[in-house]
C-alpha cells in the first residue's frame, strides 16, 4: 500500500443519502484492502458520527461556495486518517471546544464513564443529536482528537476535526 | 393488542413486537435520519402495551417477556433511544414480570459485543450474549 493514499475525498453539501453513499464506498474500499471487521467498524463509527455531526450541526453560509462541508479518508502505513470540516456559527465554538478538550483528557475508563453520564442525563435535540457523537468517536478510536477553528468572518468559523484509527496491534 | 411490525430500510432496523408471544425484537442496522421519529413510536407502543396488556394481567404468574436485540450497527443517537426502551423493560421487570434480554452479535464483531456489555452494565441488568457465526 502507498503511503498517504487518499481513498475518499468529498467537498460540497452533504445530504443523508450522500452520507450513505460515502459509507458504502468506504466499506467496499476497506474490504478490498482486506481490513478486518474491527478496523472497518471503528472507521465506520467514526465516519457516521463525524458526517452526521456535519449534517446536523453545520451552519450554512448561503451566499458562499467556499467553506462547504469537506471530508477525506486517507490510508497511511500505520493508521487511517479521517478529516472533516464544516462552517459553524462562532457562538457554538466554546461548548464544542470544551467537549473536545474534555474527551482528550480522558482515558478509556473515563470516556466510558462520561458516555454513561451523558446518555443517562442527556436529552435528544430537535435535530436528533444526543451529545454523544464526539465521545463515541474518542471511545471507539482510542486516539486523541485534533481540531482547529479557522476564522471565516465575524460570524462564522470553519471547524476541522481530524480522527485517527490506528492499524497497529489489530487483526487486519 | 396488534403486533408492531416495521420493515427494515437502508438506515433503520426491522422491528417486530409480538404481544401474543411476549417476544420483542429489533434487528439490523440503525442510523435513522429522524431518530426521534423512528424510536418514539416504539416507546409509545410499549407504554400502551403496559397499560393494555401487562396491567390487565391479574394472574398470579406475571408475564415472561423476551427482548431480542440483534443489531449489526447503531449510531450514538440510537443508543440513547435503546437506553430509553430498555428503561421501559426495566419498569416491566420492577412490576414483577420476568424479563430476558438476549444480545446477539457477530462473533468477530468486538464493537457490538462491547456495546452490549456497556449497556447491560449501565442499566445494571444481565444480558444473555449470543454469538452468531457468519453464514449461520
CSV table of N, CA, C and O in Angstrom, one decimal, chain B residues 30-119:
chain,number,residue,atom,x,y,z
B,30,UNK,N,-29.1,0.5,12.5
B,30,UNK,CA,-29.8,1.7,12.9
B,30,UNK,C,-29.1,3.0,12.9
B,30,UNK,O,-28.2,3.2,13.7
B,31,UNK,N,-29.4,3.8,11.9
B,31,UNK,CA,-28.9,5.1,11.7
B,31,UNK,C,-30.0,6.0,11.1
B,31,UNK,O,-29.8,6.5,10.0
B,32,UNK,N,-31.1,6.1,11.8
B,32,UNK,CA,-32.2,6.8,11.2
B,32,UNK,C,-31.9,8.3,11.0
B,32,UNK,O,-31.2,8.9,11.8
B,33,UNK,N,-32.4,8.8,9.9
B,33,UNK,CA,-32.3,10.3,9.7
B,33,UNK,C,-33.0,11.0,10.8
B,33,UNK,O,-32.5,12.0,11.3
B,34,UNK,N,-34.2,10.5,11.1
B,34,UNK,CA,-35.0,11.1,12.2
B,34,UNK,C,-35.1,10.1,13.3
B,34,UNK,O,-36.1,9.3,13.4
B,35,UNK,N,-34.1,10.1,14.2
B,35,UNK,CA,-34.1,9.1,15.3
B,35,UNK,C,-35.3,9.2,16.2
B,35,UNK,O,-35.9,8.2,16.6
B,36,UNK,N,-35.7,10.5,16.5
B,36,UNK,CA,-36.8,10.7,17.4
B,36,UNK,C,-38.1,10.1,16.7
B,36,UNK,O,-38.8,9.3,17.4
B,37,UNK,N,-38.2,10.4,15.5
B,37,UNK,CA,-39.4,9.9,14.7
B,37,UNK,C,-39.5,8.4,14.6
B,37,UNK,O,-40.6,7.8,14.5
B,38,UNK,N,-38.3,7.8,14.6
B,38,UNK,CA,-38.3,6.3,14.4
B,38,UNK,C,-38.6,5.6,15.8
B,38,UNK,O,-39.4,4.7,15.9
B,39,UNK,N,-37.9,6.1,16.8
B,39,UNK,CA,-37.9,5.4,18.1
B,39,UNK,C,-39.0,5.8,19.1
B,39,UNK,O,-39.5,5.0,19.9
B,40,UNK,N,-39.5,7.0,19.0
B,40,UNK,CA,-40.6,7.5,19.9
B,40,UNK,C,-41.8,6.6,19.7
B,40,UNK,O,-42.4,6.1,20.8
B,41,UNK,N,-42.3,6.2,18.5
B,41,UNK,CA,-43.5,5.3,18.4
B,41,UNK,C,-43.2,3.9,19.0
B,41,UNK,O,-44.2,3.3,19.5
B,42,UNK,N,-42.0,3.5,19.0
B,42,UNK,CA,-41.7,2.2,19.7
B,42,UNK,C,-41.9,2.2,21.2
B,42,UNK,O,-42.5,1.3,21.8
B,43,UNK,N,-41.4,3.3,21.8
B,43,UNK,CA,-41.6,3.5,23.2
B,43,UNK,C,-43.1,3.7,23.5
B,43,UNK,O,-43.6,3.1,24.5
B,44,UNK,N,-43.8,4.5,22.7
B,44,UNK,CA,-45.2,4.7,22.8
B,44,UNK,C,-46.0,3.4,22.8
B,44,UNK,O,-46.9,3.1,23.6
B,45,UNK,N,-45.6,2.5,21.8
B,45,UNK,CA,-46.2,1.2,21.7
B,45,UNK,C,-46.0,0.4,23.0
B,45,UNK,O,-47.0,-0.3,23.5
B,46,UNK,N,-44.8,0.4,23.6
B,46,UNK,CA,-44.5,-0.3,24.8
B,46,UNK,C,-45.3,0.2,26.0
B,46,UNK,O,-45.8,-0.6,26.8
B,47,UNK,N,-45.5,1.5,26.0
B,47,UNK,CA,-46.3,2.1,27.1
B,47,UNK,C,-47.7,1.7,27.0
B,47,UNK,O,-48.4,1.3,28.0
B,48,UNK,N,-48.3,1.7,25.8
B,48,UNK,CA,-49.6,1.2,25.5
B,48,UNK,C,-49.8,-0.3,25.9
B,48,UNK,O,-50.8,-0.7,26.5
B,49,UNK,N,-48.7,-1.1,25.6
B,49,UNK,CA,-48.7,-2.5,25.9
B,49,UNK,C,-48.7,-2.7,27.4
B,49,UNK,O,-49.5,-3.6,27.9
B,50,UNK,N,-48.0,-1.8,28.1
B,50,UNK,CA,-48.0,-1.9,29.6
B,50,UNK,C,-49.4,-1.7,30.1
B,50,UNK,O,-49.9,-2.4,31.0
B,51,UNK,N,-50.1,-0.6,29.6
B,51,UNK,CA,-51.4,-0.3,30.1
B,51,UNK,C,-52.5,-1.3,29.7
B,51,UNK,O,-53.4,-1.6,30.5
B,52,UNK,N,-52.4,-1.7,28.4
B,52,UNK,CA,-53.5,-2.6,27.9
B,52,UNK,C,-53.3,-4.1,28.1
B,52,UNK,O,-54.3,-4.8,28.0
B,53,UNK,N,-52.1,-4.5,28.3
B,53,UNK,CA,-51.8,-5.9,28.4
B,53,UNK,C,-51.3,-6.3,29.8
B,53,UNK,O,-51.9,-7.0,30.6
B,54,UNK,N,-50.1,-5.7,30.1
B,54,UNK,CA,-49.4,-6.1,31.4
B,54,UNK,C,-50.3,-5.7,32.6
B,54,UNK,O,-50.4,-6.5,33.5
B,55,UNK,N,-50.8,-4.5,32.6
B,55,UNK,CA,-51.6,-4.0,33.8
B,55,UNK,C,-52.8,-4.8,34.0
B,55,UNK,O,-53.4,-4.9,35.0
B,56,UNK,N,-53.3,-5.4,32.9
B,56,UNK,CA,-54.6,-6.2,33.0
B,56,UNK,C,-54.4,-7.7,33.3
B,56,UNK,O,-55.3,-8.4,33.4
B,57,UNK,N,-53.1,-8.0,33.4
B,57,UNK,CA,-52.8,-9.4,33.8
B,57,UNK,C,-52.9,-9.6,35.3
B,57,UNK,O,-52.1,-9.2,36.1
B,58,UNK,N,-54.1,-10.2,35.7
B,58,UNK,CA,-54.3,-10.3,37.1
B,58,UNK,C,-54.0,-11.7,37.6
B,58,UNK,O,-54.3,-12.1,38.8
B,59,UNK,N,-53.3,-12.5,36.7
B,59,UNK,CA,-52.9,-13.9,37.1
B,59,UNK,C,-51.8,-13.8,38.2
B,59,UNK,O,-51.1,-12.8,38.3
B,60,UNK,N,-51.7,-14.8,39.0
B,60,UNK,CA,-50.7,-14.9,40.0
B,60,UNK,C,-49.3,-14.9,39.2
B,60,UNK,O,-48.4,-14.2,39.6
B,61,UNK,N,-49.2,-15.6,38.1
B,61,UNK,CA,-48.0,-15.6,37.4
B,61,UNK,C,-48.0,-14.4,36.4
B,61,UNK,O,-48.8,-14.3,35.6
B,62,UNK,N,-46.9,-13.6,36.6
B,62,UNK,CA,-46.8,-12.5,35.7
B,62,UNK,C,-46.2,-12.9,34.4
B,62,UNK,O,-45.8,-14.1,34.2
B,63,UNK,N,-46.1,-12.0,33.4
B,63,UNK,CA,-45.6,-12.4,32.1
B,63,UNK,C,-44.1,-12.6,32.0
B,63,UNK,O,-43.3,-12.0,32.8
B,64,UNK,N,-43.7,-13.5,31.1
B,64,UNK,CA,-42.3,-13.7,30.8
B,64,UNK,C,-42.0,-13.0,29.5
B,64,UNK,O,-42.6,-13.3,28.4
B,65,UNK,N,-41.3,-11.9,29.5
B,65,UNK,CA,-41.0,-11.1,28.4
B,65,UNK,C,-39.6,-11.3,27.8
B,65,UNK,O,-38.6,-11.3,28.6
B,66,UNK,N,-39.5,-11.5,26.5
B,66,UNK,CA,-38.2,-11.7,25.9
B,66,UNK,C,-37.9,-10.6,24.9
B,66,UNK,O,-38.7,-10.3,24.0
B,67,UNK,N,-36.8,-9.9,25.1
B,67,UNK,CA,-36.3,-8.9,24.2
B,67,UNK,C,-35.1,-9.4,23.5
B,67,UNK,O,-34.1,-9.6,24.1
B,68,UNK,N,-35.2,-9.5,22.2
B,68,UNK,CA,-34.1,-9.9,21.4
B,68,UNK,C,-33.5,-8.7,20.6
B,68,UNK,O,-34.2,-8.1,19.8
B,69,UNK,N,-32.3,-8.4,20.9
B,69,UNK,CA,-31.6,-7.3,20.2
B,69,UNK,C,-30.5,-7.9,19.3
B,69,UNK,O,-29.6,-8.5,19.8
B,70,UNK,N,-30.7,-7.7,18.0
B,70,UNK,CA,-29.8,-8.3,17.0
B,70,UNK,C,-29.3,-7.2,16.1
B,70,UNK,O,-29.5,-7.2,14.9
B,71,UNK,N,-28.7,-6.2,16.7
B,71,UNK,CA,-28.2,-5.1,16.0
B,71,UNK,C,-26.8,-5.3,15.4
B,71,UNK,O,-25.9,-5.8,16.1
B,72,UNK,N,-26.7,-4.9,14.1
B,72,UNK,CA,-25.3,-5.1,13.5
B,72,UNK,C,-24.5,-3.8,13.6
B,72,UNK,O,-23.3,-3.8,13.6
B,73,UNK,N,-25.3,-2.7,13.7
B,73,UNK,CA,-24.6,-1.4,13.9
B,73,UNK,C,-25.7,-0.4,14.4
B,73,UNK,O,-26.9,-0.4,13.9
B,74,UNK,N,-25.3,0.5,15.3
B,74,UNK,CA,-26.2,1.6,15.7
B,74,UNK,C,-25.4,2.8,16.0
B,74,UNK,O,-24.3,2.7,16.6
B,75,UNK,N,-25.9,4.0,15.6
B,75,UNK,CA,-25.2,5.2,15.9
B,75,UNK,C,-25.5,5.7,17.3
B,75,UNK,O,-26.3,5.1,18.0
B,76,UNK,N,-24.8,6.8,17.7
B,76,UNK,CA,-24.9,7.2,19.1
B,76,UNK,C,-26.3,7.7,19.5
B,76,UNK,O,-26.7,7.6,20.6
B,77,UNK,N,-26.9,8.3,18.5
B,77,UNK,CA,-28.3,8.8,18.8
B,77,UNK,C,-29.2,7.7,19.0
B,77,UNK,O,-30.1,7.7,19.9
B,78,UNK,N,-29.0,6.5,18.3
B,78,UNK,CA,-29.8,5.3,18.5
B,78,UNK,C,-29.6,4.8,19.9
B,78,UNK,O,-30.5,4.4,20.6
B,79,UNK,N,-28.3,4.9,20.4
B,79,UNK,CA,-28.0,4.3,21.7
B,79,UNK,C,-28.8,5.0,22.8
B,79,UNK,O,-29.2,4.3,23.8
B,80,UNK,N,-29.1,6.3,22.6
B,80,UNK,CA,-29.9,7.0,23.6
B,80,UNK,C,-31.3,6.4,23.7
B,80,UNK,O,-31.9,6.2,24.8
B,81,UNK,N,-31.8,6.1,22.5
B,81,UNK,CA,-33.2,5.6,22.5
B,81,UNK,C,-33.3,4.1,22.9
B,81,UNK,O,-34.3,3.7,23.5
B,82,UNK,N,-32.2,3.4,22.6
B,82,UNK,CA,-32.1,2.0,23.1
B,82,UNK,C,-32.2,2.0,24.6
B,82,UNK,O,-32.9,1.2,25.2
B,83,UNK,N,-31.5,3.0,25.2
B,83,UNK,CA,-31.5,3.1,26.7
B,83,UNK,C,-32.9,3.4,27.2
B,83,UNK,O,-33.4,2.8,28.1
B,84,UNK,N,-33.6,4.3,26.5
B,84,UNK,CA,-35.0,4.7,26.9
B,84,UNK,C,-35.9,3.4,26.8
B,84,UNK,O,-36.7,3.2,27.7
B,85,UNK,N,-35.7,2.7,25.7
B,85,UNK,CA,-36.5,1.5,25.5
B,85,UNK,C,-36.2,0.4,26.6
B,85,UNK,O,-37.1,-0.2,27.2
B,86,UNK,N,-34.9,0.3,26.9
B,86,UNK,CA,-34.6,-0.7,28.0
B,86,UNK,C,-35.1,-0.3,29.3
B,86,UNK,O,-35.5,-1.1,30.2
B,87,UNK,N,-35.1,1.0,29.6
B,87,UNK,CA,-35.7,1.5,30.9
B,87,UNK,C,-37.2,1.1,31.0
B,87,UNK,O,-37.6,0.9,32.1
B,88,UNK,N,-37.9,1.1,29.9
B,88,UNK,CA,-39.3,0.7,29.9
B,88,UNK,C,-39.3,-0.8,30.3
B,88,UNK,O,-40.1,-1.2,31.2
B,89,UNK,N,-38.4,-1.6,29.7
B,89,UNK,CA,-38.4,-3.0,30.1
B,89,UNK,C,-38.0,-3.2,31.6
B,89,UNK,O,-38.5,-4.1,32.3
B,90,UNK,N,-37.1,-2.3,32.1
B,90,UNK,CA,-36.8,-2.4,33.5
B,90,UNK,C,-38.0,-2.1,34.4
B,90,UNK,O,-38.1,-2.7,35.5
B,91,UNK,N,-38.8,-1.2,33.9
B,91,UNK,CA,-40.1,-0.9,34.6
B,91,UNK,C,-41.0,-2.1,34.7
B,91,UNK,O,-41.6,-2.5,35.7
B,92,UNK,N,-41.1,-2.8,33.5
B,92,UNK,CA,-41.9,-4.0,33.4
B,92,UNK,C,-41.4,-5.0,34.5
B,92,UNK,O,-42.1,-5.7,35.2
B,93,UNK,N,-40.0,-5.1,34.5
B,93,UNK,CA,-39.4,-6.1,35.4
B,93,UNK,C,-39.7,-5.7,36.9
B,93,UNK,O,-40.0,-6.6,37.7
B,94,UNK,N,-39.6,-4.4,37.2
B,94,UNK,CA,-39.8,-3.9,38.6
B,94,UNK,C,-41.3,-4.2,39.0
B,94,UNK,O,-41.6,-4.2,40.2
B,95,UNK,N,-42.1,-4.4,38.0
B,95,UNK,CA,-43.5,-4.7,38.4
B,95,UNK,C,-43.8,-6.2,38.5
B,95,UNK,O,-45.0,-6.6,38.4
B,96,UNK,N,-42.8,-7.0,38.5
B,96,UNK,CA,-43.0,-8.4,38.8
B,96,UNK,C,-42.9,-9.3,37.5
B,96,UNK,O,-43.0,-10.5,37.7
B,97,UNK,N,-42.8,-8.7,36.3
B,97,UNK,CA,-42.7,-9.5,35.1
B,97,UNK,C,-41.3,-10.0,35.0
B,97,UNK,O,-40.3,-9.4,35.4
B,98,UNK,N,-41.1,-11.2,34.4
B,98,UNK,CA,-39.8,-11.7,34.1
B,98,UNK,C,-39.3,-11.1,32.8
B,98,UNK,O,-40.1,-11.1,31.8
B,99,UNK,N,-38.1,-10.6,32.8
B,99,UNK,CA,-37.6,-10.0,31.5
B,99,UNK,C,-36.3,-10.7,31.2
B,99,UNK,O,-35.4,-10.9,32.0
B,100,UNK,N,-36.2,-11.2,29.9
B,100,UNK,CA,-35.0,-11.8,29.5
B,100,UNK,C,-34.5,-11.0,28.3
B,100,UNK,O,-35.2,-10.7,27.4
B,101,UNK,N,-33.2,-10.6,28.3
B,101,UNK,CA,-32.7,-9.7,27.2
B,101,UNK,C,-31.6,-10.5,26.6
B,101,UNK,O,-30.6,-10.9,27.2
B,102,UNK,N,-31.8,-10.8,25.3
B,102,UNK,CA,-30.8,-11.5,24.5
B,102,UNK,C,-30.1,-10.5,23.6
B,102,UNK,O,-30.7,-9.9,22.8
B,103,UNK,N,-28.8,-10.5,23.7
B,103,UNK,CA,-27.9,-9.6,22.9
B,103,UNK,C,-27.2,-10.4,21.9
B,103,UNK,O,-26.2,-11.1,22.2
B,104,UNK,N,-27.6,-10.4,20.6
B,104,UNK,CA,-26.9,-11.2,19.6
B,104,UNK,C,-25.8,-10.3,18.9
B,104,UNK,O,-26.0,-9.1,18.7
B,105,UNK,N,-24.7,-11.0,18.6
B,105,UNK,CA,-23.6,-10.3,18.0
B,105,UNK,C,-22.8,-11.2,17.1
B,105,UNK,O,-22.7,-12.4,17.3
B,106,UNK,N,-22.3,-10.7,16.0
B,106,UNK,CA,-21.4,-11.4,15.1
B,106,UNK,C,-20.2,-11.7,15.9
B,106,UNK,O,-19.6,-10.9,16.6
B,107,UNK,N,-19.8,-13.0,15.9
B,107,UNK,CA,-18.7,-13.4,16.9
B,107,UNK,C,-17.4,-12.7,16.6
B,107,UNK,O,-16.5,-12.6,17.5
B,108,UNK,N,-17.2,-12.1,15.4
B,108,UNK,CA,-16.0,-11.3,15.1
B,108,UNK,C,-16.1,-9.8,15.4
B,108,UNK,O,-15.2,-9.1,15.3
B,109,UNK,N,-17.3,-9.4,15.8
B,109,UNK,CA,-17.6,-8.0,16.0
B,109,UNK,C,-17.5,-7.6,17.4
B,109,UNK,O,-18.4,-7.6,18.2
B,110,UNK,N,-16.2,-7.2,17.8
B,110,UNK,CA,-16.0,-6.8,19.2
B,110,UNK,C,-16.8,-5.5,19.6
B,110,UNK,O,-17.2,-5.3,20.7
B,111,UNK,N,-17.0,-4.6,18.6
B,111,UNK,CA,-17.7,-3.3,18.9
B,111,UNK,C,-19.1,-3.6,19.4
B,111,UNK,O,-19.5,-3.0,20.4
B,112,UNK,N,-19.8,-4.4,18.7
B,112,UNK,CA,-21.2,-4.7,19.1
B,112,UNK,C,-21.3,-5.5,20.4
B,112,UNK,O,-22.1,-5.2,21.3
B,113,UNK,N,-20.4,-6.4,20.6
B,113,UNK,CA,-20.3,-7.2,21.8
B,113,UNK,C,-20.0,-6.2,23.0
B,113,UNK,O,-20.8,-6.2,24.0
B,114,UNK,N,-19.0,-5.4,22.9
B,114,UNK,CA,-18.7,-4.4,24.0
B,114,UNK,C,-19.8,-3.4,24.2
B,114,UNK,O,-20.0,-3.0,25.4
B,115,UNK,N,-20.5,-3.0,23.2
B,115,UNK,CA,-21.6,-2.1,23.4
B,115,UNK,C,-22.7,-2.7,24.2
B,115,UNK,O,-23.2,-2.1,25.1
B,116,UNK,N,-22.9,-4.0,24.0
B,116,UNK,CA,-23.9,-4.7,24.7
B,116,UNK,C,-23.5,-4.8,26.2
B,116,UNK,O,-24.3,-4.6,27.1
B,117,UNK,N,-22.2,-5.1,26.4
B,117,UNK,CA,-21.7,-5.2,27.8
B,117,UNK,C,-21.9,-3.9,28.5
B,117,UNK,O,-22.3,-3.9,29.7
B,118,UNK,N,-21.5,-2.8,27.8
B,118,UNK,CA,-21.6,-1.5,28.4
B,118,UNK,C,-23.1,-1.1,28.8
B,118,UNK,O,-23.4,-0.6,29.9
B,119,UNK,N,-24.0,-1.4,27.9
B,119,UNK,CA,-25.4,-1.1,28.1
B,119,UNK,C,-25.9,-1.9,29.3
B,119,UNK,O,-26.6,-1.4,30.1
